[in-house]
Amino acid sequence: MDYQALAELLFPNVTQTAEDLEKRFPPRNLPEGAVITRMAPSPTGFVHLGNLVQGLTSERMAHQSGGILFLRVEDTDAKREVPGAVEVLINTLKHYGIHFDEGATMDGDNGAYGPYRQRQRADIYHVYAKKLVAEGKAYPCFCTEEELSAMREQQEKDKETTGYYGKYAIWRDRPMEDIQAQIDAGKPWVLRFRSTGDISHQFKYNDLVKGELTVTENNVDQVLLKSDGIPTYHFAHAVDDHLMRTTHVVRGDEWLPSLPFHIQLFGALGFKLPKYVHIGPLMKMDGTSKRKLSKRKDPELALTYYKAEGFPVQAVYEYIMTLLNSNYEDWRRANPTAPASAFKFSPKKLNPAGNLFDYAKLSDVSKNEIAKMDAQTVYSLLVEWAEEFDPDFADKLKADPAYAKSILAIGRGGKKPRKDLATWKEAKPYMGFFYDDYLETPVFDPKFDKETVKATLAKFLECYDPDEDSTAWFDKVKAVTVDLGFTTDMKAYKANPDAFPGTVADISTFLRVAVTGKTASPDLYTVMKLLGKDRTIGRIRSAIASLN
Ligand code: GLU
């Protein structure tokens, strides 16, 4: 077979050569050890936590080694593409602080190794496709869908491994005349790789996460180009990662079964194999068993979910870091204010089996993050969130920024800051009562009769002096307690609860419910101070009226 002639027949318009491309995309001039890696998502419109795990791993590996991170859009599957998905992807990753040095951006491509969108690289793939054909390493296959399914059925019936290999690879050694006849008849074809692999051969491969793997050679003649001339993932990533001078490929371990073919393909193309970092899936507990997070069942897989809930970006980032490198948490405790980039990230510490996503842990991390922020930061981030997800609340916050900030300043700063909020969504239930429109009607514990509650509130009003300090204020609460026959002596109460109708804690709760509509709130003295004399008195009076 004259492979050169076959190459000309299949790719008459390809005039560039692999050497031309080598010159156009020279090796990058970076110091020894610099990691060049990429995110290569398919624009399906759904950006998930797994993308972030992969993005963050790639980003850390690239930037802490003085290397390069780029964004390549793998848009070869037009059927799966959703309009606007590239923009969603770029914006979301940016929102989470994944900074790309080059690649696809909102305003086209940025960098010398593009185009960075695979559909614009067809001519580049064809150069290598032609080269492989000319070297006898790839060939056209004219099998129809029907023929392939009939073959699969037969293989299943015969209990054979399914696929296009060995004697089933019916186009691999067909004479030129057969091929020519099909081409002349305008029949569609795909380009297949001529595999020289043998499944009785195994070899060792070292994955940066999975460790040493025993890999079985691939014997299937996989598709390189589909009938529209667009490459499969396998072929596209080999060409792209070579020409973009990628040193490390960080990707989901669903690609592990394709690794033998990828190793073979890089070899056939004469490309140096990048190092692979195969990341395990994100899982969650479902009852007592673990399962993979699923797009269909788990809203928390989508990154938009975290934005809508109002998890600060920094919190999600910190949480993912604790998930990926188990020593991150200790490091963070020792370096509470250091930028995350100061931590020495190691792909070797990734759990080969994947990570268990724990919502409660994320909330904890987030509470710590928010507790570390000053009131101004909390205010800005909360307003930004509310503008998108609760505009009415945003208007209230913006109407009097100083008031909102003094509310948000409660318990902030100091050695042990309060940890009230895990998300911005929780802010309204937490502080909404400071705004009259959001104040809920007080509901008092029915265990206490209305007259007692009313008497408490009335007595407090008689002695309330808004100018007093917190000690004097609390002395008054205690005085009211004693007046009503309740006790301030918690020990005595615990020893003999039947001896008292209740304690100072119950009295405080009556006041709290009257003023805030809630049984839990930040420090009541401070709340009254912020609300001011008139509103405090007004609320207590309406509570009394509501009990009549
Ligand atoms: N487009 C592939 C995916 O979304 C990329 C895999 C890779 O990073 O190589 O799964």
PDB file of N, CA and C in Angstrom, residues 39 47 51-63 69 71 88-101 303 307 311-318 320-321 339-341 384:
ATOM      1  N   MET A  39      -6.844  23.947  31.767  1.00  0.00           N
ATOM      2  CA  MET A  39      -8.185  23.419  31.976  1.00  0.00           C
ATOM      3  C   MET A  39      -8.734  23.279  30.584  1.00  0.00           C
ATOM      4  N   VAL A  47     -21.167  24.237  34.955  1.00  0.00           N
ATOM      5  CA  VAL A  47     -19.841  24.250  35.571  1.00  0.00           C
ATOM      6  C   VAL A  47     -20.007  23.666  36.975  1.00  0.00           C
ATOM      7  N   ASN A  51     -15.065  20.708  38.235  1.00  0.00           N
ATOM      8  CA  ASN A  51     -14.271  21.626  37.420  1.00  0.00           C
ATOM      9  C   ASN A  51     -13.373  22.471  38.328  1.00  0.00           C
ATOM     10  N   LEU A  52     -13.950  22.863  39.455  1.00  0.00           N
ATOM     11  CA  LEU A  52     -13.189  23.710  40.363  1.00  0.00           C
ATOM     12  C   LEU A  52     -12.037  22.923  41.006  1.00  0.00           C
ATOM     13  N   VAL A  53     -12.314  21.687  41.366  1.00  0.00           N
ATOM     14  CA  VAL A  53     -11.271  20.834  41.953  1.00  0.00           C
ATOM     15  C   VAL A  53     -10.125  20.693  40.949  1.00  0.00           C
ATOM     16  N   GLN A  54     -10.500  20.413  39.723  1.00  0.00           N
ATOM     17  CA  GLN A  54      -9.488  20.232  38.686  1.00  0.00           C
ATOM     18  C   GLN A  54      -8.777  21.561  38.410  1.00  0.00           C
ATOM     19  N   GLY A  55      -9.557  22.646  38.355  1.00  0.00           N
ATOM     20  CA  GLY A  55      -8.995  23.966  38.056  1.00  0.00           C
ATOM     21  C   GLY A  55      -8.021  24.405  39.128  1.00  0.00           C
ATOM     22  N   LEU A  56      -8.429  24.176  40.359  1.00  0.00           N
ATOM     23  CA  LEU A  56      -7.578  24.609  41.454  1.00  0.00           C
ATOM     24  C   LEU A  56      -6.280  23.799  41.517  1.00  0.00           C
ATOM     25  N   THR A  57      -6.407  22.512  41.270  1.00  0.00           N
ATOM     26  CA  THR A  57      -5.204  21.663  41.253  1.00  0.00           C
ATOM     27  C   THR A  57      -4.255  22.139  40.157  1.00  0.00           C
ATOM     28  N   SER A  58      -4.810  22.358  38.970  1.00  0.00           N
ATOM     29  CA  SER A  58      -3.970  22.809  37.849  1.00  0.00           C
ATOM     30  C   SER A  58      -3.360  24.174  38.152  1.00  0.00           C
ATOM     31  N   GLU A  59      -4.207  25.063  38.666  1.00  0.00           N
ATOM     32  CA  GLU A  59      -3.749  26.428  38.922  1.00  0.00           C
ATOM     33  C   GLU A  59      -2.596  26.434  39.921  1.00  0.00           C
ATOM     34  N   ARG A  60      -2.758  25.685  41.003  1.00  0.00           N
ATOM     35  CA  ARG A  60      -1.706  25.649  42.027  1.00  0.00           C
ATOM     36  C   ARG A  60      -0.419  25.043  41.463  1.00  0.00           C
ATOM     37  N   MET A  61      -0.574  23.927  40.724  1.00  0.00           N
ATOM     38  CA  MET A  61       0.625  23.275  40.187  1.00  0.00           C
ATOM     39  C   MET A  61       1.363  24.198  39.229  1.00  0.00           C
ATOM     40  N   ALA A  62       0.611  24.909  38.399  1.00  0.00           N
ATOM     41  CA  ALA A  62       1.251  25.802  37.423  1.00  0.00           C
ATOM     42  C   ALA A  62       1.917  26.974  38.138  1.00  0.00           C
ATOM     43  N   HIS A  63       1.127  27.669  38.920  1.00  0.00           N
ATOM     44  CA  HIS A  63       1.645  28.933  39.436  1.00  0.00           C
ATOM     45  C   HIS A  63       2.665  28.776  40.548  1.00  0.00           C
ATOM     46  N   LEU A  69      -0.769  28.467  33.209  1.00  0.00           N
ATOM     47  CA  LEU A  69      -2.081  27.818  33.164  1.00  0.00           C
ATOM     48  C   LEU A  69      -2.872  28.439  32.020  1.00  0.00           C
ATOM     49  N   LEU A  71      -6.492  28.170  29.326  1.00  0.00           N
ATOM     50  CA  LEU A  71      -7.853  27.638  29.185  1.00  0.00           C
ATOM     51  C   LEU A  71      -8.090  27.267  27.726  1.00  0.00           C
ATOM     52  N   VAL A  88     -20.248  31.498  30.321  1.00  0.00           N
ATOM     53  CA  VAL A  88     -20.582  31.059  31.690  1.00  0.00           C
ATOM     54  C   VAL A  88     -19.341  30.448  32.337  1.00  0.00           C
ATOM     55  N   LEU A  89     -18.678  29.625  31.564  1.00  0.00           N
ATOM     56  CA  LEU A  89     -17.494  28.935  32.047  1.00  0.00           C
ATOM     57  C   LEU A  89     -16.402  29.931  32.459  1.00  0.00           C
ATOM     58  N   ILE A  90     -16.113  30.849  31.548  1.00  0.00           N
ATOM     59  CA  ILE A  90     -15.039  31.808  31.809  1.00  0.00           C
ATOM     60  C   ILE A  90     -15.379  32.654  33.035  1.00  0.00           C
ATOM     61  N   ASN A  91     -16.614  33.135  33.093  1.00  0.00           N
ATOM     62  CA  ASN A  91     -17.017  33.982  34.215  1.00  0.00           C
ATOM     63  C   ASN A  91     -16.994  33.241  35.537  1.00  0.00           C
ATOM     64  N   THR A  92     -17.476  31.996  35.504  1.00  0.00           N
ATOM     65  CA  THR A  92     -17.543  31.249  36.755  1.00  0.00           C
ATOM     66  C   THR A  92     -16.155  30.976  37.296  1.00  0.00           C
ATOM     67  N   LEU A  93     -15.259  30.550  36.401  1.00  0.00           N
ATOM     68  CA  LEU A  93     -13.912  30.232  36.877  1.00  0.00           C
ATOM     69  C   LEU A  93     -13.222  31.490  37.409  1.00  0.00           C
ATOM     70  N   LYS A  94     -13.490  32.592  36.743  1.00  0.00           N
ATOM     71  CA  LYS A  94     -12.897  33.862  37.179  1.00  0.00           C
ATOM     72  C   LYS A  94     -13.426  34.227  38.571  1.00  0.00           C
ATOM     73  N   HIS A  95     -14.731  34.030  38.734  1.00  0.00           N
ATOM     74  CA  HIS A  95     -15.376  34.316  40.023  1.00  0.00           C
ATOM     75  C   HIS A  95     -14.670  33.550  41.148  1.00  0.00           C
ATOM     76  N   TYR A  96     -14.210  32.340  40.835  1.00  0.00           N
ATOM     77  CA  TYR A  96     -13.545  31.537  41.866  1.00  0.00           C
ATOM     78  C   TYR A  96     -12.034  31.730  41.912  1.00  0.00           C
ATOM     79  N   GLY A  97     -11.585  32.781  41.251  1.00  0.00           N
ATOM     80  CA  GLY A  97     -10.175  33.133  41.386  1.00  0.00           C
ATOM     81  C   GLY A  97      -9.218  32.232  40.625  1.00  0.00           C
ATOM     82  N   ILE A  98      -9.729  31.499  39.620  1.00  0.00           N
ATOM     83  CA  ILE A  98      -8.813  30.711  38.792  1.00  0.00           C
ATOM     84  C   ILE A  98      -8.313  31.649  37.689  1.00  0.00           C
ATOM     85  N   HIS A  99      -7.083  32.036  37.807  1.00  0.00           N
ATOM     86  CA  HIS A  99      -6.544  33.006  36.870  1.00  0.00           C
ATOM     87  C   HIS A  99      -5.752  32.292  35.758  1.00  0.00           C
ATOM     88  N   PHE A 100      -6.169  32.543  34.531  1.00  0.00           N
ATOM     89  CA  PHE A 100      -5.478  31.926  33.389  1.00  0.00           C
ATOM     90  C   PHE A 100      -4.452  32.893  32.820  1.00  0.00           C
ATOM     91  N   ASP A 101      -3.304  32.349  32.478  1.00  0.00           N
ATOM     92  CA  ASP A 101      -2.282  33.197  31.879  1.00  0.00           C
ATOM     93  C   ASP A 101      -2.536  33.390  30.403  1.00  0.00           C
ATOM     94  N   LEU A 303     -21.735  24.871  40.448  1.00  0.00           N
ATOM     95  CA  LEU A 303     -21.097  26.007  41.115  1.00  0.00           C
ATOM     96  C   LEU A 303     -22.070  27.164  41.316  1.00  0.00           C
ATOM     97  N   LYS A 307     -23.045  30.166  44.644  1.00  0.00           N
ATOM     98  CA  LYS A 307     -23.219  31.603  44.461  1.00  0.00           C
ATOM     99  C   LYS A 307     -24.607  31.999  44.982  1.00  0.00           C
ATOM    100  N   PHE A 311     -22.262  31.514  49.468  1.00  0.00           N
ATOM    101  CA  PHE A 311     -20.985  31.155  50.091  1.00  0.00           C
ATOM    102  C   PHE A 311     -19.936  32.100  49.513  1.00  0.00           C
ATOM    103  N   PRO A 312     -19.175  32.791  50.335  1.00  0.00           N
ATOM    104  CA  PRO A 312     -18.129  33.630  49.770  1.00  0.00           C
ATOM    105  C   PRO A 312     -17.158  32.767  48.968  1.00  0.00           C
ATOM    106  N   VAL A 313     -16.685  33.313  47.879  1.00  0.00           N
ATOM    107  CA  VAL A 313     -15.743  32.594  47.023  1.00  0.00           C
ATOM    108  C   VAL A 313     -14.576  32.049  47.838  1.00  0.00           C
ATOM    109  N   GLN A 314     -14.087  32.886  48.735  1.00  0.00           N
ATOM    110  CA  GLN A 314     -12.923  32.503  49.526  1.00  0.00           C
ATOM    111  C   GLN A 314     -13.209  31.257  50.365  1.00  0.00           C
ATOM    112  N   ALA A 315     -14.465  31.137  50.812  1.00  0.00           N
ATOM    113  CA  ALA A 315     -14.824  29.989  51.649  1.00  0.00           C
ATOM    114  C   ALA A 315     -14.816  28.707  50.824  1.00  0.00           C
ATOM    115  N   VAL A 316     -15.369  28.787  49.625  1.00  0.00           N
ATOM    116  CA  VAL A 316     -15.397  27.597  48.765  1.00  0.00           C
ATOM    117  C   VAL A 316     -13.950  27.211  48.426  1.00  0.00           C
ATOM    118  N   TYR A 317     -13.172  28.212  48.128  1.00  0.00           N
ATOM    119  CA  TYR A 317     -11.762  27.990  47.795  1.00  0.00           C
ATOM    120  C   TYR A 317     -11.044  27.295  48.964  1.00  0.00           C
ATOM    121  N   GLU A 318     -11.211  27.849  50.147  1.00  0.00           N
ATOM    122  CA  GLU A 318     -10.554  27.273  51.329  1.00  0.00           C
ATOM    123  C   GLU A 318     -11.015  25.835  51.554  1.00  0.00           C
ATOM    124  N   ILE A 320     -12.168  23.666  49.379  1.00  0.00           N
ATOM    125  CA  ILE A 320     -11.600  22.750  48.373  1.00  0.00           C
ATOM    126  C   ILE A 320     -10.133  22.465  48.706  1.00  0.00           C
ATOM    127  N   MET A 321      -9.433  23.480  49.180  1.00  0.00           N
ATOM    128  CA  MET A 321      -8.032  23.246  49.559  1.00  0.00           C
ATOM    129  C   MET A 321      -7.939  22.226  50.699  1.00  0.00           C
ATOM    130  N   PRO A 339      -1.800  34.332  52.373  1.00  0.00           N
ATOM    131  CA  PRO A 339      -2.557  33.981  51.165  1.00  0.00           C
ATOM    132  C   PRO A 339      -2.421  32.475  50.900  1.00  0.00           C
ATOM    133  N   ALA A 340      -3.466  31.874  50.334  1.00  0.00           N
ATOM    134  CA  ALA A 340      -3.446  30.422  50.098  1.00  0.00           C
ATOM    135  C   ALA A 340      -2.265  30.033  49.219  1.00  0.00           C
ATOM    136  N   SER A 341      -1.795  30.983  48.406  1.00  0.00           N
ATOM    137  CA  SER A 341      -0.694  30.675  47.501  1.00  0.00           C
ATOM    138  C   SER A 341       0.611  30.394  48.251  1.00  0.00           C
ATOM    139  N   GLU A 384     -23.592  42.799  47.457  1.00  0.00           N
ATOM    140  CA  GLU A 384     -23.385  42.255  46.115  1.00  0.00           C
ATOM    141  C   GLU A 384     -24.256  41.005  45.896  1.00  0.00           C
TER     142      GLU A 384
END
